[in-house]
Amino acid sequence: MTETIRSTRYPIDGRAQRIIAAAFTEFSRRGVRAARMSVIARRAGVSLATLRQYFPTTDELFREVIRSTIVGLSLHPQEPGTHAPDQSTTNRIRGFMRQFWRTMEEPDQAALLRLSLSELSGYPELAVFHATEVIGRTVGRLEAVLSEGARRGEIHPLDVRTAARVILAALITYTVWFASPGIYGGLTGPDRQRVEEAVIDVLVGVAGGAAADDGAQPQRERHVLAGPRAT
């Protein structure tokens, strides 16, 4: 983990933690530019003057919010793809994908994803930190699953690095679509569970595994991947 990002020049005591938690909520709801320091102070139970003693500007507070959130998630990670020793590689890949979507529904993870898509481009050092400590760690775990599967002969030989990134990119895209059905419902279709399993089938195919390896899912119409078929 990058030391300049992990460390902070701010005292992180009880009041600072309340401020950071309140700011995380405000930033995730309103974005950085529309966030109001007075609202953050009120939610944290401190005066505006006290807040500014800790974090003089909105940008400085946002940087500390992202640092603290990413460090916290890195220290207590949700591990997609936890598996039994005798589980097949294809089932491990399936489990990884399902758990990834469940993890992304956790409030902190969902808010961090929204902020990463909408705000981090203006904070290059935070964007790199997020890419390394969140996306990088996740794609690394998927690479390990694919590499082991190829070594064991359970999936076809493939470019593991590229395959892991293609799969994760698709999972992140669908995370965004699932989070906003009012906008993307025409792309995903109305039945999220069916869509998830259809996407998993396709991505397992990208990884070189059998589409229906786990045997636990009913037969699915492949066109649900993109919602209702045009007539």
PDB file of C-alpha atoms in Angstrom:
ATOM      1  CA  MET A   1       0.000   0.000   0.000  1.00  0.00           C
ATOM      2  CA  THR A   2       1.371   3.432  -0.937  1.00  0.00           C
ATOM      3  CA  GLU A   3       2.737   5.022   2.220  1.00  0.00           C
ATOM      4  CA  THR A   4       1.921   8.589   1.174  1.00  0.00           C
ATOM      5  CA  ILE A   5      -1.712   7.590   0.861  1.00  0.00           C
ATOM      6  CA  ARG A   6      -1.917   5.444   3.982  1.00  0.00           C
ATOM      7  CA  SER A   7      -0.408   8.129   6.213  1.00  0.00           C
ATOM      8  CA  THR A   8      -2.245  11.341   7.040  1.00  0.00           C
ATOM      9  CA  ARG A   9      -1.289  14.613   8.629  1.00  0.00           C
ATOM     10  CA  TYR A  10      -4.676  14.839  10.329  1.00  0.00           C
ATOM     11  CA  PRO A  11      -5.304  13.622  13.894  1.00  0.00           C
ATOM     12  CA  ILE A  12      -7.772  10.746  13.593  1.00  0.00           C
ATOM     13  CA  ASP A  13      -9.490  10.819  16.965  1.00  0.00           C
ATOM     14  CA  GLY A  14     -13.138  10.202  17.791  1.00  0.00           C
ATOM     15  CA  ARG A  15     -14.353  13.521  16.425  1.00  0.00           C
ATOM     16  CA  ALA A  16     -12.367  13.105  13.223  1.00  0.00           C
ATOM     17  CA  GLN A  17     -13.878   9.643  12.723  1.00  0.00           C
ATOM     18  CA  ARG A  18     -17.385  11.076  13.103  1.00  0.00           C
ATOM     19  CA  ILE A  19     -16.554  13.814  10.612  1.00  0.00           C
ATOM     20  CA  ILE A  20     -15.174  11.301   8.106  1.00  0.00           C
ATOM     21  CA  ALA A  21     -18.261   9.075   8.437  1.00  0.00           C
ATOM     22  CA  ALA A  22     -20.613  12.036   7.979  1.00  0.00           C
ATOM     23  CA  ALA A  23     -18.595  13.298   5.022  1.00  0.00           C
ATOM     24  CA  PHE A  24     -18.644   9.878   3.357  1.00  0.00           C
ATOM     25  CA  THR A  25     -22.450   9.958   3.464  1.00  0.00           C
ATOM     26  CA  GLU A  26     -22.641  13.516   2.173  1.00  0.00           C
ATOM     27  CA  PHE A  27     -20.123  12.964  -0.630  1.00  0.00           C
ATOM     28  CA  SER A  28     -21.751   9.718  -1.772  1.00  0.00           C
ATOM     29  CA  ARG A  29     -25.165  11.384  -1.919  1.00  0.00           C
ATOM     30  CA  ARG A  30     -24.285  14.787  -3.358  1.00  0.00           C
ATOM     31  CA  GLY A  31     -20.797  14.554  -4.823  1.00  0.00           C
ATOM     32  CA  VAL A  32     -17.812  16.620  -3.761  1.00  0.00           C
ATOM     33  CA  ARG A  33     -18.727  19.909  -5.405  1.00  0.00           C
ATOM     34  CA  ALA A  34     -22.297  19.998  -4.083  1.00  0.00           C
ATOM     35  CA  ALA A  35     -21.413  18.746  -0.593  1.00  0.00           C
ATOM     36  CA  ARG A  36     -21.892  21.250   2.219  1.00  0.00           C
ATOM     37  CA  MET A  37     -19.423  21.406   5.077  1.00  0.00           C
ATOM     38  CA  SER A  38     -22.139  22.762   7.379  1.00  0.00           C
ATOM     39  CA  VAL A  39     -24.252  19.647   6.760  1.00  0.00           C
ATOM     40  CA  ILE A  40     -21.268  17.400   7.432  1.00  0.00           C
ATOM     41  CA  ALA A  41     -20.523  19.242  10.689  1.00  0.00           C
ATOM     42  CA  ARG A  42     -24.122  18.912  11.844  1.00  0.00           C
ATOM     43  CA  ARG A  43     -24.231  15.197  11.084  1.00  0.00           C
ATOM     44  CA  ALA A  44     -20.933  14.700  12.900  1.00  0.00           C
ATOM     45  CA  GLY A  45     -22.158  16.613  15.955  1.00  0.00           C
ATOM     46  CA  VAL A  46     -19.420  19.259  15.781  1.00  0.00           C
ATOM     47  CA  SER A  47     -19.322  22.939  14.954  1.00  0.00           C
ATOM     48  CA  LEU A  48     -18.265  24.101  11.520  1.00  0.00           C
ATOM     49  CA  ALA A  49     -15.245  25.783  13.121  1.00  0.00           C
ATOM     50  CA  THR A  50     -14.213  22.485  14.715  1.00  0.00           C
ATOM     51  CA  LEU A  51     -14.602  20.651  11.418  1.00  0.00           C
ATOM     52  CA  ARG A  52     -12.344  23.181   9.700  1.00  0.00           C
ATOM     53  CA  GLN A  53      -9.730  22.772  12.425  1.00  0.00           C
ATOM     54  CA  TYR A  54      -9.477  19.130  11.360  1.00  0.00           C
ATOM     55  CA  PHE A  55     -10.057  19.536   7.612  1.00  0.00           C
ATOM     56  CA  PRO A  56      -9.714  23.130   6.357  1.00  0.00           C
ATOM     57  CA  THR A  57     -11.118  22.490   2.852  1.00  0.00           C
ATOM     58  CA  THR A  58     -13.619  20.201   1.176  1.00  0.00           C
ATOM     59  CA  ASP A  59     -10.894  18.714  -1.020  1.00  0.00           C
ATOM     60  CA  GLU A  60      -8.746  17.830   1.971  1.00  0.00           C
ATOM     61  CA  LEU A  61     -11.712  16.216   3.701  1.00  0.00           C
ATOM     62  CA  PHE A  62     -12.615  14.247   0.567  1.00  0.00           C
ATOM     63  CA  ARG A  63      -9.060  12.967   0.260  1.00  0.00           C
ATOM     64  CA  GLU A  64      -9.113  11.767   3.852  1.00  0.00           C
ATOM     65  CA  VAL A  65     -12.529  10.122   3.374  1.00  0.00           C
ATOM     66  CA  ILE A  66     -11.270   8.129   0.381  1.00  0.00           C
ATOM     67  CA  ARG A  67      -7.995   7.206   2.107  1.00  0.00           C
ATOM     68  CA  SER A  68      -9.772   6.029   5.232  1.00  0.00           C
ATOM     69  CA  THR A  69     -12.453   4.102   3.350  1.00  0.00           C
ATOM     70  CA  ILE A  70     -10.047   2.261   1.076  1.00  0.00           C
ATOM     71  CA  VAL A  71      -7.658   1.452   3.911  1.00  0.00           C
ATOM     72  CA  GLY A  72     -10.579   0.140   5.992  1.00  0.00           C
ATOM     73  CA  LEU A  73     -11.843  -2.052   3.165  1.00  0.00           C
ATOM     74  CA  SER A  74      -8.310  -3.324   2.501  1.00  0.00           C
ATOM     75  CA  LEU A  75      -7.788  -4.252   6.151  1.00  0.00           C
ATOM     76  CA  HIS A  76     -11.174  -6.046   6.339  1.00  0.00           C
ATOM     77  CA  PRO A  77     -11.706  -7.339   2.814  1.00  0.00           C
ATOM     78  CA  GLN A  78     -14.677  -9.293   1.560  1.00  0.00           C
ATOM     79  CA  GLU A  79     -13.104 -12.210  -0.270  1.00  0.00           C
ATOM     80  CA  PRO A  80     -14.957 -13.120  -3.484  1.00  0.00           C
ATOM     81  CA  GLY A  81     -14.495 -16.702  -4.480  1.00  0.00           C
ATOM     82  CA  THR A  82     -14.022 -18.431  -1.121  1.00  0.00           C
ATOM     83  CA  HIS A  83     -14.144 -22.125  -1.963  1.00  0.00           C
ATOM     84  CA  ALA A  84     -13.909 -25.668  -0.686  1.00  0.00           C
ATOM     85  CA  PRO A  85     -10.613 -27.431  -1.485  1.00  0.00           C
ATOM     86  CA  ASP A  86     -12.291 -29.901  -3.850  1.00  0.00           C
ATOM     87  CA  GLN A  87     -14.405 -27.322  -5.684  1.00  0.00           C
ATOM     88  CA  SER A  88     -13.931 -27.175  -9.443  1.00  0.00           C
ATOM     89  CA  THR A  89     -12.347 -24.130 -11.044  1.00  0.00           C
ATOM     90  CA  THR A  90     -15.516 -23.337 -12.953  1.00  0.00           C
ATOM     91  CA  ASN A  91     -17.543 -23.302  -9.758  1.00  0.00           C
ATOM     92  CA  ARG A  92     -14.907 -21.143  -8.085  1.00  0.00           C
ATOM     93  CA  ILE A  93     -15.206 -18.631 -10.949  1.00  0.00           C
ATOM     94  CA  ARG A  94     -18.981 -18.686 -10.614  1.00  0.00           C
ATOM     95  CA  GLY A  95     -18.725 -18.171  -6.866  1.00  0.00           C
ATOM     96  CA  PHE A  96     -16.320 -15.282  -7.375  1.00  0.00           C
ATOM     97  CA  MET A  97     -18.758 -13.524  -9.715  1.00  0.00           C
ATOM     98  CA  ARG A  98     -21.797 -13.992  -7.479  1.00  0.00           C
ATOM     99  CA  GLN A  99     -19.905 -12.880  -4.381  1.00  0.00           C
ATOM    100  CA  PHE A 100     -18.500  -9.860  -6.211  1.00  0.00           C
ATOM    101  CA  TRP A 101     -22.018  -8.600  -6.936  1.00  0.00           C
ATOM    102  CA  ARG A 102     -23.119  -9.256  -3.366  1.00  0.00           C
ATOM    103  CA  THR A 103     -20.040  -7.439  -2.036  1.00  0.00           C
ATOM    104  CA  MET A 104     -20.675  -4.442  -4.287  1.00  0.00           C
ATOM    105  CA  GLU A 105     -24.103  -4.090  -2.683  1.00  0.00           C
ATOM    106  CA  GLU A 106     -22.507  -3.386   0.715  1.00  0.00           C
ATOM    107  CA  PRO A 107     -23.156   0.324   1.486  1.00  0.00           C
ATOM    108  CA  ASP A 108     -19.493   1.365   1.737  1.00  0.00           C
ATOM    109  CA  GLN A 109     -18.501  -0.568  -1.376  1.00  0.00           C
ATOM    110  CA  ALA A 110     -21.435   0.781  -3.393  1.00  0.00           C
ATOM    111  CA  ALA A 111     -20.750   4.364  -2.328  1.00  0.00           C
ATOM    112  CA  LEU A 112     -17.033   4.013  -3.049  1.00  0.00           C
ATOM    113  CA  LEU A 113     -17.798   2.661  -6.521  1.00  0.00           C
ATOM    114  CA  ARG A 114     -20.094   5.622  -7.236  1.00  0.00           C
ATOM    115  CA  LEU A 115     -17.438   8.061  -6.073  1.00  0.00           C
ATOM    116  CA  SER A 116     -14.728   6.315  -8.087  1.00  0.00           C
ATOM    117  CA  LEU A 117     -16.797   6.650 -11.258  1.00  0.00           C
ATOM    118  CA  SER A 118     -17.900  10.240 -10.710  1.00  0.00           C
ATOM    119  CA  GLU A 119     -15.230  12.019  -8.665  1.00  0.00           C
ATOM    120  CA  LEU A 120     -11.819  10.377  -8.621  1.00  0.00           C
ATOM    121  CA  SER A 121     -10.771  11.588 -12.055  1.00  0.00           C
ATOM    122  CA  GLY A 122     -10.173  14.958 -10.420  1.00  0.00           C
ATOM    123  CA  TYR A 123      -7.867  13.416  -7.781  1.00  0.00           C
ATOM    124  CA  PRO A 124      -5.221  11.399  -9.666  1.00  0.00           C
ATOM    125  CA  GLU A 125      -3.391  10.124  -6.576  1.00  0.00           C
ATOM    126  CA  LEU A 126      -6.648   8.816  -5.106  1.00  0.00           C
ATOM    127  CA  ALA A 127      -7.655   7.262  -8.425  1.00  0.00           C
ATOM    128  CA  VAL A 128      -4.372   5.329  -8.561  1.00  0.00           C
ATOM    129  CA  PHE A 129      -4.787   4.296  -4.931  1.00  0.00           C
ATOM    130  CA  HIS A 130      -8.318   3.002  -5.614  1.00  0.00           C
ATOM    131  CA  ALA A 131      -7.182   1.204  -8.769  1.00  0.00           C
ATOM    132  CA  THR A 132      -4.334  -0.477  -6.911  1.00  0.00           C
ATOM    133  CA  GLU A 133      -5.895  -1.297  -3.543  1.00  0.00           C
ATOM    134  CA  VAL A 134      -9.463  -2.123  -4.608  1.00  0.00           C
ATOM    135  CA  ILE A 135      -9.569  -3.091  -8.271  1.00  0.00           C
ATOM    136  CA  GLY A 136      -6.011  -4.443  -8.325  1.00  0.00           C
ATOM    137  CA  ARG A 137      -6.494  -6.719  -5.318  1.00  0.00           C
ATOM    138  CA  THR A 138      -9.763  -8.061  -6.716  1.00  0.00           C
ATOM    139  CA  VAL A 139      -8.393  -8.770 -10.175  1.00  0.00           C
ATOM    140  CA  GLY A 140      -5.365 -10.411  -8.553  1.00  0.00           C
ATOM    141  CA  ARG A 141      -7.595 -12.915  -6.747  1.00  0.00           C
ATOM    142  CA  LEU A 142      -9.377 -13.724  -9.984  1.00  0.00           C
ATOM    143  CA  GLU A 143      -6.075 -14.164 -11.794  1.00  0.00           C
ATOM    144  CA  ALA A 144      -5.023 -16.670  -9.132  1.00  0.00           C
ATOM    145  CA  VAL A 145      -8.203 -18.707  -9.650  1.00  0.00           C
ATOM    146  CA  LEU A 146      -7.740 -18.730 -13.439  1.00  0.00           C
ATOM    147  CA  SER A 147      -4.050 -19.601 -13.208  1.00  0.00           C
ATOM    148  CA  GLU A 148      -4.728 -22.537 -10.917  1.00  0.00           C
ATOM    149  CA  GLY A 149      -7.533 -23.751 -13.163  1.00  0.00           C
ATOM    150  CA  ALA A 150      -5.291 -23.650 -16.226  1.00  0.00           C
ATOM    151  CA  ARG A 151      -2.508 -25.434 -14.335  1.00  0.00           C
ATOM    152  CA  ARG A 152      -4.927 -28.175 -13.274  1.00  0.00           C
ATOM    153  CA  GLY A 153      -6.258 -28.521 -16.831  1.00  0.00           C
ATOM    154  CA  GLU A 154      -9.793 -27.596 -15.768  1.00  0.00           C
ATOM    155  CA  ILE A 155     -10.000 -24.617 -18.115  1.00  0.00           C
ATOM    156  CA  HIS A 156      -8.403 -24.022 -21.484  1.00  0.00           C
ATOM    157  CA  PRO A 157      -5.000 -22.303 -21.568  1.00  0.00           C
ATOM    158  CA  LEU A 158      -5.567 -18.572 -21.908  1.00  0.00           C
ATOM    159  CA  ASP A 159      -4.083 -15.148 -21.316  1.00  0.00           C
ATOM    160  CA  VAL A 160      -4.916 -15.045 -17.596  1.00  0.00           C
ATOM    161  CA  ARG A 161      -4.095 -11.368 -17.147  1.00  0.00           C
ATOM    162  CA  THR A 162      -6.385 -10.230 -19.964  1.00  0.00           C
ATOM    163  CA  ALA A 163      -9.180 -12.676 -19.132  1.00  0.00           C
ATOM    164  CA  ALA A 164      -9.298 -11.558 -15.491  1.00  0.00           C
ATOM    165  CA  ARG A 165      -9.556  -7.918 -16.502  1.00  0.00           C
ATOM    166  CA  VAL A 166     -12.232  -8.531 -19.124  1.00  0.00           C
ATOM    167  CA  ILE A 167     -14.315 -10.473 -16.597  1.00  0.00           C
ATOM    168  CA  LEU A 168     -13.920  -7.866 -13.867  1.00  0.00           C
ATOM    169  CA  ALA A 169     -14.722  -5.015 -16.269  1.00  0.00           C
ATOM    170  CA  ALA A 170     -17.956  -6.759 -17.218  1.00  0.00           C
ATOM    171  CA  LEU A 171     -18.844  -7.381 -13.563  1.00  0.00           C
ATOM    172  CA  ILE A 172     -18.274  -3.712 -12.684  1.00  0.00           C
ATOM    173  CA  THR A 173     -20.351  -2.550 -15.655  1.00  0.00           C
ATOM    174  CA  TYR A 174     -23.248  -4.772 -14.630  1.00  0.00           C
ATOM    175  CA  THR A 175     -22.879  -3.570 -11.033  1.00  0.00           C
ATOM    176  CA  VAL A 176     -23.529  -0.026 -12.273  1.00  0.00           C
ATOM    177  CA  TRP A 177     -26.439  -1.157 -14.434  1.00  0.00           C
ATOM    178  CA  PHE A 178     -28.034  -3.183 -11.647  1.00  0.00           C
ATOM    179  CA  ALA A 179     -27.745  -0.208  -9.286  1.00  0.00           C
ATOM    180  CA  SER A 180     -29.815   2.015 -11.609  1.00  0.00           C
ATOM    181  CA  PRO A 181     -32.650  -0.067 -13.089  1.00  0.00           C
ATOM    182  CA  GLY A 182     -34.579   3.067 -13.971  1.00  0.00           C
ATOM    183  CA  ILE A 183     -31.808   4.002 -16.396  1.00  0.00           C
ATOM    184  CA  TYR A 184     -30.417   0.654 -17.516  1.00  0.00           C
ATOM    185  CA  GLY A 185     -33.444  -1.621 -17.198  1.00  0.00           C
ATOM    186  CA  GLY A 186     -33.734  -1.778 -20.978  1.00  0.00           C
ATOM    187  CA  LEU A 187     -30.230  -3.239 -21.128  1.00  0.00           C
ATOM    188  CA  THR A 188     -30.505  -5.731 -18.299  1.00  0.00           C
ATOM    189  CA  GLY A 189     -34.130  -6.815 -18.509  1.00  0.00           C
ATOM    190  CA  PRO A 190     -36.542  -7.100 -15.570  1.00  0.00           C
ATOM    191  CA  ASP A 191     -35.317 -10.339 -13.957  1.00  0.00           C
ATOM    192  CA  ARG A 192     -31.972  -9.633 -12.277  1.00  0.00           C
ATOM    193  CA  GLN A 193     -31.341 -13.211 -11.152  1.00  0.00           C
ATOM    194  CA  ARG A 194     -31.770 -14.583 -14.656  1.00  0.00           C
ATOM    195  CA  VAL A 195     -29.572 -11.845 -16.064  1.00  0.00           C
ATOM    196  CA  GLU A 196     -26.842 -12.509 -13.485  1.00  0.00           C
ATOM    197  CA  GLU A 197     -26.751 -16.202 -14.349  1.00  0.00           C
ATOM    198  CA  ALA A 198     -26.758 -15.507 -18.097  1.00  0.00           C
ATOM    199  CA  VAL A 199     -23.842 -13.086 -17.671  1.00  0.00           C
ATOM    200  CA  ILE A 200     -22.010 -15.648 -15.545  1.00  0.00           C
ATOM    201  CA  ASP A 201     -22.486 -18.278 -18.270  1.00  0.00           C
ATOM    202  CA  VAL A 202     -20.935 -15.973 -20.855  1.00  0.00           C
ATOM    203  CA  LEU A 203     -18.022 -14.944 -18.625  1.00  0.00           C
ATOM    204  CA  VAL A 204     -17.309 -18.542 -17.621  1.00  0.00           C
ATOM    205  CA  GLY A 205     -17.083 -19.216 -21.350  1.00  0.00           C
ATOM    206  CA  VAL A 206     -14.548 -16.375 -21.654  1.00  0.00           C
ATOM    207  CA  ALA A 207     -12.524 -18.139 -18.978  1.00  0.00           C
ATOM    208  CA  GLY A 208     -12.693 -21.390 -20.921  1.00  0.00           C
ATOM    209  CA  GLY A 209     -14.952 -23.299 -18.522  1.00  0.00           C
ATOM    210  CA  ALA A 210     -18.195 -25.209 -18.985  1.00  0.00           C
ATOM    211  CA  ALA A 211     -21.251 -22.957 -18.995  1.00  0.00           C
ATOM    212  CA  ALA A 212     -23.369 -25.116 -16.717  1.00  0.00           C
ATOM    213  CA  ASP A 213     -20.734 -26.743 -14.551  1.00  0.00           C
ATOM    214  CA  ASP A 214     -22.410 -26.291 -11.178  1.00  0.00           C
ATOM    215  CA  GLY A 215     -25.633 -27.934 -12.292  1.00  0.00           C
ATOM    216  CA  ALA A 216     -27.607 -25.846  -9.813  1.00  0.00           C
ATOM    217  CA  GLN A 217     -29.163 -23.352 -12.206  1.00  0.00           C
ATOM    218  CA  PRO A 218     -32.110 -23.978 -14.547  1.00  0.00           C
ATOM    219  CA  GLN A 219     -31.732 -23.663 -18.282  1.00  0.00           C
ATOM    220  CA  ARG A 220     -31.787 -19.986 -19.257  1.00  0.00           C
ATOM    221  CA  GLU A 221     -32.609 -18.202 -22.472  1.00  0.00           C
ATOM    222  CA  ARG A 222     -29.421 -16.575 -23.668  1.00  0.00           C
ATOM    223  CA  HIS A 223     -31.163 -13.414 -24.939  1.00  0.00           C
ATOM    224  CA  VAL A 224     -31.838 -12.188 -21.391  1.00  0.00           C
ATOM    225  CA  LEU A 225     -28.254 -10.923 -21.310  1.00  0.00           C
ATOM    226  CA  ALA A 226     -29.352  -7.806 -23.169  1.00  0.00           C
ATOM    227  CA  GLY A 227     -32.951  -7.601 -21.986  1.00  0.00           C
ATOM    228  CA  PRO A 228     -36.024  -8.291 -24.127  1.00  0.00           C
ATOM    229  CA  ARG A 229     -35.278  -9.298 -27.693  1.00  0.00           C
ATOM    230  CA  ALA A 230     -36.173  -6.696 -30.280  1.00  0.00           C
ATOM    231  CA  THR A 231     -39.106  -7.562 -32.515  1.00  0.00           C
TER     232      THR A 231
END
